[in-house]
PDB file of C-alpha atoms in Angstrom:
ATOM      1  CA  UNK M   1     -20.212   9.142  -8.383  1.00 48.00           C
ATOM      2  CA  UNK M   2     -23.844  10.165  -8.185  1.00 52.00           C
ATOM      3  CA  UNK M   3     -23.501  12.477  -5.139  1.00 58.00           C
ATOM      4  CA  UNK M   4     -26.147  15.252  -4.963  1.00 66.00           C
ATOM      5  CA  UNK M   5     -24.715  18.714  -5.601  1.00 73.00           C
ATOM      6  CA  UNK M   6     -26.040  20.011  -2.261  1.00 83.00           C
ATOM      7  CA  UNK M   7     -24.183  17.282  -0.347  1.00 84.00           C
ATOM      8  CA  UNK M   8     -21.055  17.764  -2.427  1.00 89.00           C
ATOM      9  CA  UNK M   9     -21.012  21.499  -1.708  1.00 91.00           C
ATOM     10  CA  UNK M  10     -21.544  20.967   2.028  1.00 92.00           C
ATOM     11  CA  UNK M  11     -18.816  18.306   2.212  1.00 93.00           C
ATOM     12  CA  UNK M  12     -16.242  20.432   0.404  1.00 94.00           C
ATOM     13  CA  UNK M  13     -17.125  23.484   2.518  1.00 94.00           C
ATOM     14  CA  UNK M  14     -16.413  21.528   5.731  1.00 93.00           C
ATOM     15  CA  UNK M  15     -13.324  19.922   4.191  1.00 94.00           C
ATOM     16  CA  UNK M  16     -11.769  23.246   3.161  1.00 94.00           C
ATOM     17  CA  UNK M  17     -12.049  24.570   6.726  1.00 94.00           C
ATOM     18  CA  UNK M  18     -10.159  21.619   8.235  1.00 93.00           C
ATOM     19  CA  UNK M  19      -6.464  21.546   9.090  1.00 92.00           C
ATOM     20  CA  UNK M  20      -3.939  20.211   6.539  1.00 91.00           C
ATOM     21  CA  UNK M  21      -3.365  17.074   8.649  1.00 90.00           C
ATOM     22  CA  UNK M  22      -7.072  16.227   8.756  1.00 91.00           C
ATOM     23  CA  UNK M  23      -7.394  16.819   5.018  1.00 93.00           C
ATOM     24  CA  UNK M  24      -4.482  14.468   4.326  1.00 92.00           C
ATOM     25  CA  UNK M  25      -6.045  11.710   6.407  1.00 92.00           C
ATOM     26  CA  UNK M  26      -9.454  12.148   4.797  1.00 94.00           C
ATOM     27  CA  UNK M  27      -7.953  12.051   1.302  1.00 94.00           C
ATOM     28  CA  UNK M  28      -6.175   8.817   2.186  1.00 94.00           C
ATOM     29  CA  UNK M  29      -9.350   7.402   3.752  1.00 93.00           C
ATOM     30  CA  UNK M  30     -11.325   8.214   0.605  1.00 95.00           C
ATOM     31  CA  UNK M  31      -8.857   6.043  -1.327  1.00 96.00           C
ATOM     32  CA  UNK M  32      -8.727   3.179   1.179  1.00 94.00           C
ATOM     33  CA  UNK M  33     -12.514   3.297   1.552  1.00 87.00           C
ATOM     34  CA  UNK M  34     -12.510   1.988   5.111  1.00 82.00           C
ATOM     35  CA  UNK M  35     -11.816   4.329   8.011  1.00 84.00           C
ATOM     36  CA  UNK M  36     -11.326   1.297  10.220  1.00 82.00           C
ATOM     37  CA  UNK M  37      -8.241   0.189   8.292  1.00 86.00           C
ATOM     38  CA  UNK M  38      -5.825   2.500  10.076  1.00 87.00           C
ATOM     39  CA  UNK M  39      -2.725   0.637   8.847  1.00 89.00           C
ATOM     40  CA  UNK M  40      -3.768   1.106   5.222  1.00 91.00           C
ATOM     41  CA  UNK M  41      -4.536   4.788   5.787  1.00 92.00           C
ATOM     42  CA  UNK M  42      -1.123   5.263   7.404  1.00 90.00           C
ATOM     43  CA  UNK M  43       0.550   3.495   4.452  1.00 91.00           C
ATOM     44  CA  UNK M  44      -1.264   5.664   1.921  1.00 93.00           C
ATOM     45  CA  UNK M  45      -0.364   8.862   3.790  1.00 90.00           C
ATOM     46  CA  UNK M  46       3.253   7.641   3.880  1.00 78.00           C
ATOM     47  CA  UNK M  47       3.934   9.457   7.143  1.00 72.00           C
ATOM     48  CA  UNK M  48       4.407   8.575  10.811  1.00 70.00           C
ATOM     49  CA  UNK M  49       1.698  10.555  12.578  1.00 68.00           C
ATOM     50  CA  UNK M  50      -1.293   8.750  14.075  1.00 78.00           C
ATOM     51  CA  UNK M  51      -4.440   8.925  11.882  1.00 81.00           C
ATOM     52  CA  UNK M  52      -6.631   7.995  14.870  1.00 82.00           C
ATOM     53  CA  UNK M  53      -5.809  11.234  16.703  1.00 82.00           C
ATOM     54  CA  UNK M  54      -6.423  13.218  13.530  1.00 86.00           C
ATOM     55  CA  UNK M  55      -9.765  11.541  12.769  1.00 87.00           C
ATOM     56  CA  UNK M  56     -11.119  12.702  16.120  1.00 86.00           C
ATOM     57  CA  UNK M  57     -10.954  16.225  14.677  1.00 88.00           C
ATOM     58  CA  UNK M  58     -12.690  15.324  11.419  1.00 90.00           C
ATOM     59  CA  UNK M  59     -16.298  15.888  12.552  1.00 89.00           C
ATOM     60  CA  UNK M  60     -18.877  16.330  11.102  1.00 92.00           C
ATOM     61  CA  UNK M  61     -17.575  14.402   8.064  1.00 93.00           C
ATOM     62  CA  UNK M  62     -16.431  11.517  10.271  1.00 92.00           C
ATOM     63  CA  UNK M  63     -18.230   9.966  13.236  1.00 90.00           C
ATOM     64  CA  UNK M  64     -16.804   7.762  15.976  1.00 86.00           C
ATOM     65  CA  UNK M  65     -19.050   4.719  16.325  1.00 81.00           C
ATOM     66  CA  UNK M  66     -18.809   1.645  18.525  1.00 74.00           C
ATOM     67  CA  UNK M  67     -16.960  -0.312  15.855  1.00 74.00           C
ATOM     68  CA  UNK M  68     -14.629   2.578  14.960  1.00 82.00           C
ATOM     69  CA  UNK M  69     -14.543   5.628  12.745  1.00 88.00           C
ATOM     70  CA  UNK M  70     -16.837   5.915   9.719  1.00 90.00           C
ATOM     71  CA  UNK M  71     -17.883   8.550   7.221  1.00 92.00           C
ATOM     72  CA  UNK M  72     -21.065  10.245   8.419  1.00 90.00           C
ATOM     73  CA  UNK M  73     -22.678   9.634   5.005  1.00 88.00           C
ATOM     74  CA  UNK M  74     -21.926   7.200   2.177  1.00 84.00           C
ATOM     75  CA  UNK M  75     -21.608  10.080  -0.269  1.00 91.00           C
ATOM     76  CA  UNK M  76     -18.812  11.797   1.651  1.00 94.00           C
ATOM     77  CA  UNK M  77     -16.133   9.322   0.647  1.00 93.00           C
ATOM     78  CA  UNK M  78     -17.134   9.562  -3.011  1.00 93.00           C
ATOM     79  CA  UNK M  79     -17.113  13.351  -2.922  1.00 94.00           C
ATOM     80  CA  UNK M  80     -13.640  13.519  -1.391  1.00 95.00           C
ATOM     81  CA  UNK M  81     -12.316  10.878  -3.788  1.00 95.00           C
ATOM     82  CA  UNK M  82     -13.699  12.685  -6.838  1.00 94.00           C
ATOM     83  CA  UNK M  83     -12.100  15.942  -5.652  1.00 95.00           C
ATOM     84  CA  UNK M  84      -8.603  14.458  -5.585  1.00 96.00           C
ATOM     85  CA  UNK M  85      -6.226  15.813  -8.249  1.00 96.00           C
ATOM     86  CA  UNK M  86      -5.578  13.109 -10.851  1.00 97.00           C
ATOM     87  CA  UNK M  87      -1.866  12.737 -10.068  1.00 97.00           C
ATOM     88  CA  UNK M  88      -2.564  12.559  -6.325  1.00 96.00           C
ATOM     89  CA  UNK M  89      -5.304   9.983  -6.800  1.00 96.00           C
ATOM     90  CA  UNK M  90      -3.002   7.755  -8.848  1.00 97.00           C
ATOM     91  CA  UNK M  91      -0.192   7.992  -6.315  1.00 97.00           C
ATOM     92  CA  UNK M  92      -2.423   7.209  -3.341  1.00 97.00           C
ATOM     93  CA  UNK M  93      -4.057   4.236  -5.068  1.00 97.00           C
ATOM     94  CA  UNK M  94      -0.629   2.903  -6.043  1.00 97.00           C
ATOM     95  CA  UNK M  95       0.408   3.017  -2.380  1.00 96.00           C
ATOM     96  CA  UNK M  96      -2.824   1.330  -1.342  1.00 96.00           C
ATOM     97  CA  UNK M  97      -2.250  -1.484  -3.843  1.00 97.00           C
ATOM     98  CA  UNK M  98       1.333  -1.970  -2.681  1.00 97.00           C
ATOM     99  CA  UNK M  99       0.180  -2.069   0.951  1.00 95.00           C
ATOM    100  CA  UNK M 100      -2.348  -4.797   0.156  1.00 96.00           C
ATOM    101  CA  UNK M 101       0.237  -6.852  -1.712  1.00 97.00           C
ATOM    102  CA  UNK M 102       2.599  -6.527   1.251  1.00 96.00           C
ATOM    103  CA  UNK M 103      -0.177  -7.619   3.642  1.00 94.00           C
ATOM    104  CA  UNK M 104      -2.307 -10.195   1.766  1.00 93.00           C
ATOM    105  CA  UNK M 105      -5.283 -11.795   3.456  1.00 91.00           C
ATOM    106  CA  UNK M 106      -7.583 -14.717   2.723  1.00 89.00           C
ATOM    107  CA  UNK M 107     -10.905 -13.152   1.774  1.00 90.00           C
ATOM    108  CA  UNK M 108     -12.955 -12.846  -1.427  1.00 91.00           C
ATOM    109  CA  UNK M 109     -12.486  -9.062  -1.326  1.00 93.00           C
ATOM    110  CA  UNK M 110      -8.683  -9.159  -1.589  1.00 96.00           C
ATOM    111  CA  UNK M 111      -8.312  -9.617  -5.348  1.00 97.00           C
ATOM    112  CA  UNK M 112     -10.980  -7.080  -6.391  1.00 97.00           C
ATOM    113  CA  UNK M 113      -9.556  -4.533  -3.936  1.00 96.00           C
ATOM    114  CA  UNK M 114      -6.082  -4.848  -5.440  1.00 98.00           C
ATOM    115  CA  UNK M 115      -7.615  -4.634  -8.928  1.00 98.00           C
ATOM    116  CA  UNK M 116      -9.551  -1.532  -7.889  1.00 97.00           C
ATOM    117  CA  UNK M 117      -6.455   0.262  -6.632  1.00 98.00           C
ATOM    118  CA  UNK M 118      -4.289  -0.564  -9.648  1.00 98.00           C
ATOM    119  CA  UNK M 119      -7.142   0.575 -11.915  1.00 98.00           C
ATOM    120  CA  UNK M 120      -7.343   3.975 -10.235  1.00 98.00           C
ATOM    121  CA  UNK M 121      -3.539   4.153 -10.089  1.00 98.00           C
ATOM    122  CA  UNK M 122      -3.657   3.958 -13.897  1.00 97.00           C
ATOM    123  CA  UNK M 123      -1.017   1.222 -13.924  1.00 97.00           C
ATOM    124  CA  UNK M 124      -1.859  -0.703 -17.134  1.00 98.00           C
ATOM    125  CA  UNK M 125       0.106  -3.942 -16.686  1.00 98.00           C
ATOM    126  CA  UNK M 126      -0.822  -4.763 -13.057  1.00 98.00           C
ATOM    127  CA  UNK M 127      -4.351  -3.451 -13.597  1.00 98.00           C
ATOM    128  CA  UNK M 128      -4.768  -5.844 -16.528  1.00 98.00           C
ATOM    129  CA  UNK M 129      -3.513  -8.826 -14.520  1.00 98.00           C
ATOM    130  CA  UNK M 130      -5.571  -8.108 -11.403  1.00 98.00           C
ATOM    131  CA  UNK M 131      -8.756  -7.188 -13.276  1.00 98.00           C
ATOM    132  CA  UNK M 132      -8.490 -10.551 -15.062  1.00 98.00           C
ATOM    133  CA  UNK M 133      -8.080 -12.326 -11.724  1.00 98.00           C
ATOM    134  CA  UNK M 134     -11.004 -10.409 -10.259  1.00 98.00           C
ATOM    135  CA  UNK M 135     -13.114 -11.325 -13.281  1.00 98.00           C
ATOM    136  CA  UNK M 136     -12.208 -14.993 -12.941  1.00 98.00           C
ATOM    137  CA  UNK M 137     -13.070 -14.935  -9.230  1.00 97.00           C
ATOM    138  CA  UNK M 138     -16.423 -13.266  -9.876  1.00 98.00           C
ATOM    139  CA  UNK M 139     -17.225 -15.752 -12.630  1.00 97.00           C
ATOM    140  CA  UNK M 140     -16.460 -18.711 -10.355  1.00 97.00           C
ATOM    141  CA  UNK M 141     -18.990 -17.532  -7.794  1.00 95.00           C
ATOM    142  CA  UNK M 142     -21.620 -16.811 -10.454  1.00 96.00           C
ATOM    143  CA  UNK M 143     -21.418 -12.998 -10.370  1.00 97.00           C
ATOM    144  CA  UNK M 144     -21.572 -12.617 -14.149  1.00 98.00           C
ATOM    145  CA  UNK M 145     -22.272  -8.863 -14.282  1.00 98.00           C
ATOM    146  CA  UNK M 146     -19.342  -8.127 -11.964  1.00 98.00           C
ATOM    147  CA  UNK M 147     -17.107 -10.518 -13.919  1.00 98.00           C
ATOM    148  CA  UNK M 148     -17.995  -8.698 -17.129  1.00 98.00           C
ATOM    149  CA  UNK M 149     -17.099  -5.340 -15.572  1.00 98.00           C
ATOM    150  CA  UNK M 150     -13.689  -6.603 -14.452  1.00 98.00           C
ATOM    151  CA  UNK M 151     -12.931  -8.199 -17.821  1.00 98.00           C
ATOM    152  CA  UNK M 152     -13.881  -4.992 -19.647  1.00 98.00           C
ATOM    153  CA  UNK M 153     -11.541  -2.958 -17.447  1.00 98.00           C
ATOM    154  CA  UNK M 154      -8.758  -5.449 -18.132  1.00 98.00           C
ATOM    155  CA  UNK M 155      -9.593  -5.198 -21.832  1.00 98.00           C
ATOM    156  CA  UNK M 156      -9.142  -1.429 -21.789  1.00 98.00           C
ATOM    157  CA  UNK M 157      -5.668  -1.876 -20.339  1.00 98.00           C
ATOM    158  CA  UNK M 158      -4.819  -4.589 -22.901  1.00 98.00           C
ATOM    159  CA  UNK M 159      -5.810  -2.210 -25.693  1.00 98.00           C
ATOM    160  CA  UNK M 160      -3.602   0.508 -24.212  1.00 97.00           C
ATOM    161  CA  UNK M 161      -0.684  -1.920 -23.993  1.00 98.00           C
ATOM    162  CA  UNK M 162      -1.348  -3.179 -27.553  1.00 97.00           C
ATOM    163  CA  UNK M 163      -1.477  -6.852 -26.547  1.00 98.00           C
ATOM    164  CA  UNK M 164      -3.661  -8.612 -29.139  1.00 97.00           C
ATOM    165  CA  UNK M 165      -3.652 -11.975 -27.345  1.00 98.00           C
ATOM    166  CA  UNK M 166      -4.873 -10.399 -24.097  1.00 98.00           C
ATOM    167  CA  UNK M 167      -7.418  -8.335 -26.032  1.00 98.00           C
ATOM    168  CA  UNK M 168      -8.807 -11.495 -27.600  1.00 98.00           C
ATOM    169  CA  UNK M 169      -8.919 -13.431 -24.314  1.00 98.00           C
ATOM    170  CA  UNK M 170     -10.467 -10.632 -22.251  1.00 98.00           C
ATOM    171  CA  UNK M 171     -12.995  -9.587 -24.895  1.00 98.00           C
ATOM    172  CA  UNK M 172     -14.073 -13.206 -25.292  1.00 98.00           C
ATOM    173  CA  UNK M 173     -14.323 -13.660 -21.501  1.00 98.00           C
ATOM    174  CA  UNK M 174     -16.319 -10.434 -21.179  1.00 98.00           C
ATOM    175  CA  UNK M 175     -18.677 -11.586 -23.933  1.00 98.00           C
ATOM    176  CA  UNK M 176     -19.197 -14.927 -22.195  1.00 98.00           C
ATOM    177  CA  UNK M 177     -19.923 -13.216 -18.854  1.00 98.00           C
ATOM    178  CA  UNK M 178     -22.288 -10.773 -20.568  1.00 98.00           C
ATOM    179  CA  UNK M 179     -24.082 -13.681 -22.227  1.00 97.00           C
ATOM    180  CA  UNK M 180     -24.541 -15.391 -18.854  1.00 97.00           C
ATOM    181  CA  UNK M 181     -25.887 -12.130 -17.427  1.00 97.00           C
ATOM    182  CA  UNK M 182     -28.331 -11.689 -20.311  1.00 96.00           C
ATOM    183  CA  UNK M 183     -26.540  -8.582 -21.608  1.00 97.00           C
ATOM    184  CA  UNK M 184     -26.714  -9.358 -25.318  1.00 97.00           C
ATOM    185  CA  UNK M 185     -25.733  -5.863 -26.495  1.00 97.00           C
ATOM    186  CA  UNK M 186     -22.582  -5.937 -24.366  1.00 98.00           C
ATOM    187  CA  UNK M 187     -21.744  -9.448 -25.577  1.00 98.00           C
ATOM    188  CA  UNK M 188     -22.076  -8.292 -29.198  1.00 98.00           C
ATOM    189  CA  UNK M 189     -19.792  -5.313 -28.552  1.00 98.00           C
ATOM    190  CA  UNK M 190     -17.137  -7.507 -26.916  1.00 98.00           C
ATOM    191  CA  UNK M 191     -17.264 -10.100 -29.694  1.00 98.00           C
ATOM    192  CA  UNK M 192     -16.731  -7.371 -32.291  1.00 97.00           C
ATOM    193  CA  UNK M 193     -13.592  -6.295 -30.433  1.00 98.00           C
ATOM    194  CA  UNK M 194     -12.380  -9.904 -30.352  1.00 98.00           C
ATOM    195  CA  UNK M 195     -12.996 -10.334 -34.089  1.00 97.00           C
ATOM    196  CA  UNK M 196     -10.677  -7.413 -34.876  1.00 96.00           C
ATOM    197  CA  UNK M 197      -7.705  -9.219 -33.314  1.00 97.00           C
ATOM    198  CA  UNK M 198      -8.634 -12.802 -34.219  1.00 96.00           C
ATOM    199  CA  UNK M 199      -5.434 -14.568 -35.369  1.00 95.00           C
ATOM    200  CA  UNK M 200      -7.154 -16.678 -38.054  1.00 94.00           C
ATOM    201  CA  UNK M 201     -10.244 -16.853 -40.203  1.00 94.00           C
ATOM    202  CA  UNK M 202     -11.388 -19.909 -38.261  1.00 93.00           C
ATOM    203  CA  UNK M 203     -11.249 -18.044 -34.946  1.00 95.00           C
ATOM    204  CA  UNK M 204     -13.038 -15.088 -36.548  1.00 95.00           C
ATOM    205  CA  UNK M 205     -15.744 -17.435 -37.832  1.00 95.00           C
ATOM    206  CA  UNK M 206     -16.281 -18.883 -34.355  1.00 96.00           C
ATOM    207  CA  UNK M 207     -16.656 -15.386 -32.924  1.00 96.00           C
ATOM    208  CA  UNK M 208     -19.146 -14.479 -35.670  1.00 96.00           C
ATOM    209  CA  UNK M 209     -21.241 -17.525 -34.802  1.00 96.00           C
ATOM    210  CA  UNK M 210     -21.268 -16.458 -31.148  1.00 97.00           C
ATOM    211  CA  UNK M 211     -22.331 -12.981 -32.202  1.00 96.00           C
ATOM    212  CA  UNK M 212     -25.072 -14.471 -34.380  1.00 97.00           C
ATOM    213  CA  UNK M 213     -26.491 -16.246 -31.328  1.00 96.00           C
ATOM    214  CA  UNK M 214     -26.758 -12.908 -29.512  1.00 97.00           C
ATOM    215  CA  UNK M 215     -28.542 -11.309 -32.476  1.00 97.00           C
ATOM    216  CA  UNK M 216     -30.938 -14.248 -32.568  1.00 96.00           C
ATOM    217  CA  UNK M 217     -31.580 -13.833 -28.839  1.00 94.00           C
ATOM    218  CA  UNK M 218     -32.497 -10.180 -29.515  1.00 95.00           C
ATOM    219  CA  UNK M 219     -34.878 -11.272 -32.277  1.00 96.00           C
ATOM    220  CA  UNK M 220     -32.695  -9.874 -35.080  1.00 96.00           C
ATOM    221  CA  UNK M 221     -33.107 -12.826 -37.416  1.00 96.00           C
ATOM    222  CA  UNK M 222     -31.761 -11.164 -40.569  1.00 96.00           C
ATOM    223  CA  UNK M 223     -28.591 -10.022 -38.784  1.00 95.00           C
ATOM    224  CA  UNK M 224     -28.177 -13.513 -37.363  1.00 96.00           C
ATOM    225  CA  UNK M 225     -28.408 -15.114 -40.813  1.00 96.00           C
ATOM    226  CA  UNK M 226     -25.977 -12.627 -42.358  1.00 95.00           C
ATOM    227  CA  UNK M 227     -23.424 -13.353 -39.636  1.00 95.00           C
ATOM    228  CA  UNK M 228     -23.805 -17.107 -40.054  1.00 96.00           C
ATOM    229  CA  UNK M 229     -23.266 -16.731 -43.806  1.00 95.00           C
ATOM    230  CA  UNK M 230     -20.145 -14.626 -43.263  1.00 94.00           C
ATOM    231  CA  UNK M 231     -18.862 -17.117 -40.694  1.00 94.00           C
ATOM    232  CA  UNK M 232     -19.354 -20.026 -43.103  1.00 94.00           C
ATOM    233  CA  UNK M 233     -17.542 -18.122 -45.862  1.00 91.00           C
ATOM    234  CA  UNK M 234     -14.663 -17.209 -43.529  1.00 86.00           C
ATOM    235  CA  UNK M 235     -14.276 -20.816 -42.323  1.00 86.00           C
ATOM    236  CA  UNK M 236     -14.425 -22.155 -45.882  1.00 86.00           C
ATOM    237  CA  UNK M 237     -11.794 -19.674 -47.056  1.00 75.00           C
ATOM    238  CA  UNK M 238      -9.487 -20.710 -44.247  1.00 59.00           C
ATOM    239  CA  UNK M 239     -10.045 -24.403 -44.942  1.00 59.00           C
ATOM    240  CA  UNK M 240      -9.331 -23.878 -48.661  1.00 61.00           C
ATOM    241  CA  UNK M 241      -6.143 -22.001 -47.863  1.00 53.00           C
ATOM    242  CA  UNK M 242      -4.858 -24.814 -45.637  1.00 53.00           C
ATOM    243  CA  UNK M 243      -5.859 -27.445 -48.197  1.00 54.00           C
ATOM    244  CA  UNK M 244      -3.934 -25.690 -50.982  1.00 51.00           C
ATOM    245  CA  UNK M 245      -0.949 -24.848 -48.782  1.00 53.00           C
ATOM    246  CA  UNK M 246      -0.645 -27.758 -46.325  1.00 52.00           C
ATOM    247  CA  UNK M 247       3.131 -27.524 -46.017  1.00 54.00           C
ATOM    248  CA  UNK M 248       3.392 -23.727 -45.892  1.00 50.00           C
ATOM    249  CA  UNK M 249       4.345 -23.757 -42.207  1.00 49.00           C
ATOM    250  CA  UNK M 250       6.884 -26.511 -42.760  1.00 47.00           C
ATOM    251  CA  UNK M 251       8.459 -24.689 -45.716  1.00 51.00           C
ATOM    252  CA  UNK M 252       8.702 -21.499 -43.688  1.00 47.00           C
ATOM    253  CA  UNK M 253      10.593 -23.312 -40.937  1.00 48.00           C
ATOM    254  CA  UNK M 254      12.918 -24.928 -43.483  1.00 52.00           C
ATOM    255  CA  UNK M 255      13.715 -21.544 -45.021  1.00 48.00           C
ATOM    256  CA  UNK M 256      14.701 -20.276 -41.589  1.00 53.00           C
ATOM    257  CA  UNK M 257      17.198 -23.099 -41.011  1.00 52.00           C
ATOM    258  CA  UNK M 258      20.863 -22.387 -41.858  1.00 53.00           C
ATOM    259  CA  UNK M 259      21.680 -24.112 -45.148  1.00 51.00           C
ATOM    260  CA  UNK M 260      24.732 -26.433 -45.266  1.00 51.00           C
ATOM    261  CA  UNK M 261      27.740 -25.216 -47.254  1.00 53.00           C
ATOM    262  CA  UNK M 262      28.319 -26.786 -50.663  1.00 51.00           C
ATOM    263  CA  UNK M 263      31.059 -29.443 -50.694  1.00 51.00           C
ATOM    264  CA  UNK M 264      33.355 -27.291 -52.794  1.00 48.00           C
ATOM    265  CA  UNK M 265      33.071 -24.436 -50.310  1.00 46.00           C
ATOM    266  CA  UNK M 266      33.757 -26.818 -47.444  1.00 44.00           C
ATOM    267  CA  UNK M 267      36.925 -28.083 -49.195  1.00 45.00           C
ATOM    268  CA  UNK M 268      38.093 -24.516 -49.870  1.00 49.00           C
ATOM    269  CA  UNK M 269      37.684 -23.515 -46.245  1.00 47.00           C
ATOM    270  CA  UNK M 270      39.724 -26.488 -45.145  1.00 40.00           C
TER     271      UNK M 270
END
């Protein structure tokens, strides 16, 4: 998380000399991210002892300020969080997410915090849902870069779950947010992902046209023209297919219907 090696070494040296109880509280606090949220820390620890008493013995990593306890340096939390074993980190973030869901609050930070915890808990389905919600919330307030980040995280979970519809929606949303943020390269990457799962040639053609716009914005005129040509060909192929097979869908449904028995068979059964 970008912590200097000298600080990381000093933090871990102090941490290793602390009692097991203090280490447990600091691990939980590194997940919660806010030493002032004692209830969340207690929920993550999943024990009954008082974190406040323990934090008083956590100097010099923790300081007691007028507004409550805080890490003495911004890099301390990141160092402790990065040092967590993977399985422990996932378990603690899962507990933090469950605590938030059990104690919801009206604030813009609620949805992204839940999304953050489910992401680090490596829980694909809830992480997908909450990253999408966090992306939507960021988009509504005009934070396009942040929205793109949330959508891309949701996209990674959709790919893991093999959900093509979610992949298409999230990749398209990420591309739109990237476009608004002026991140043409990211938009192009997301549109490529969406094209791979496009359900029809028409949808694929629309995505190609959007990608062509990004290439044009980057000054890549030849790439833009090639994409527009491919998009036109894809749309024309789809239109020709539907024109030659207008009742294909209807015929498919009719084939799936149970056919009535012939009259002779009906008489025999009676």
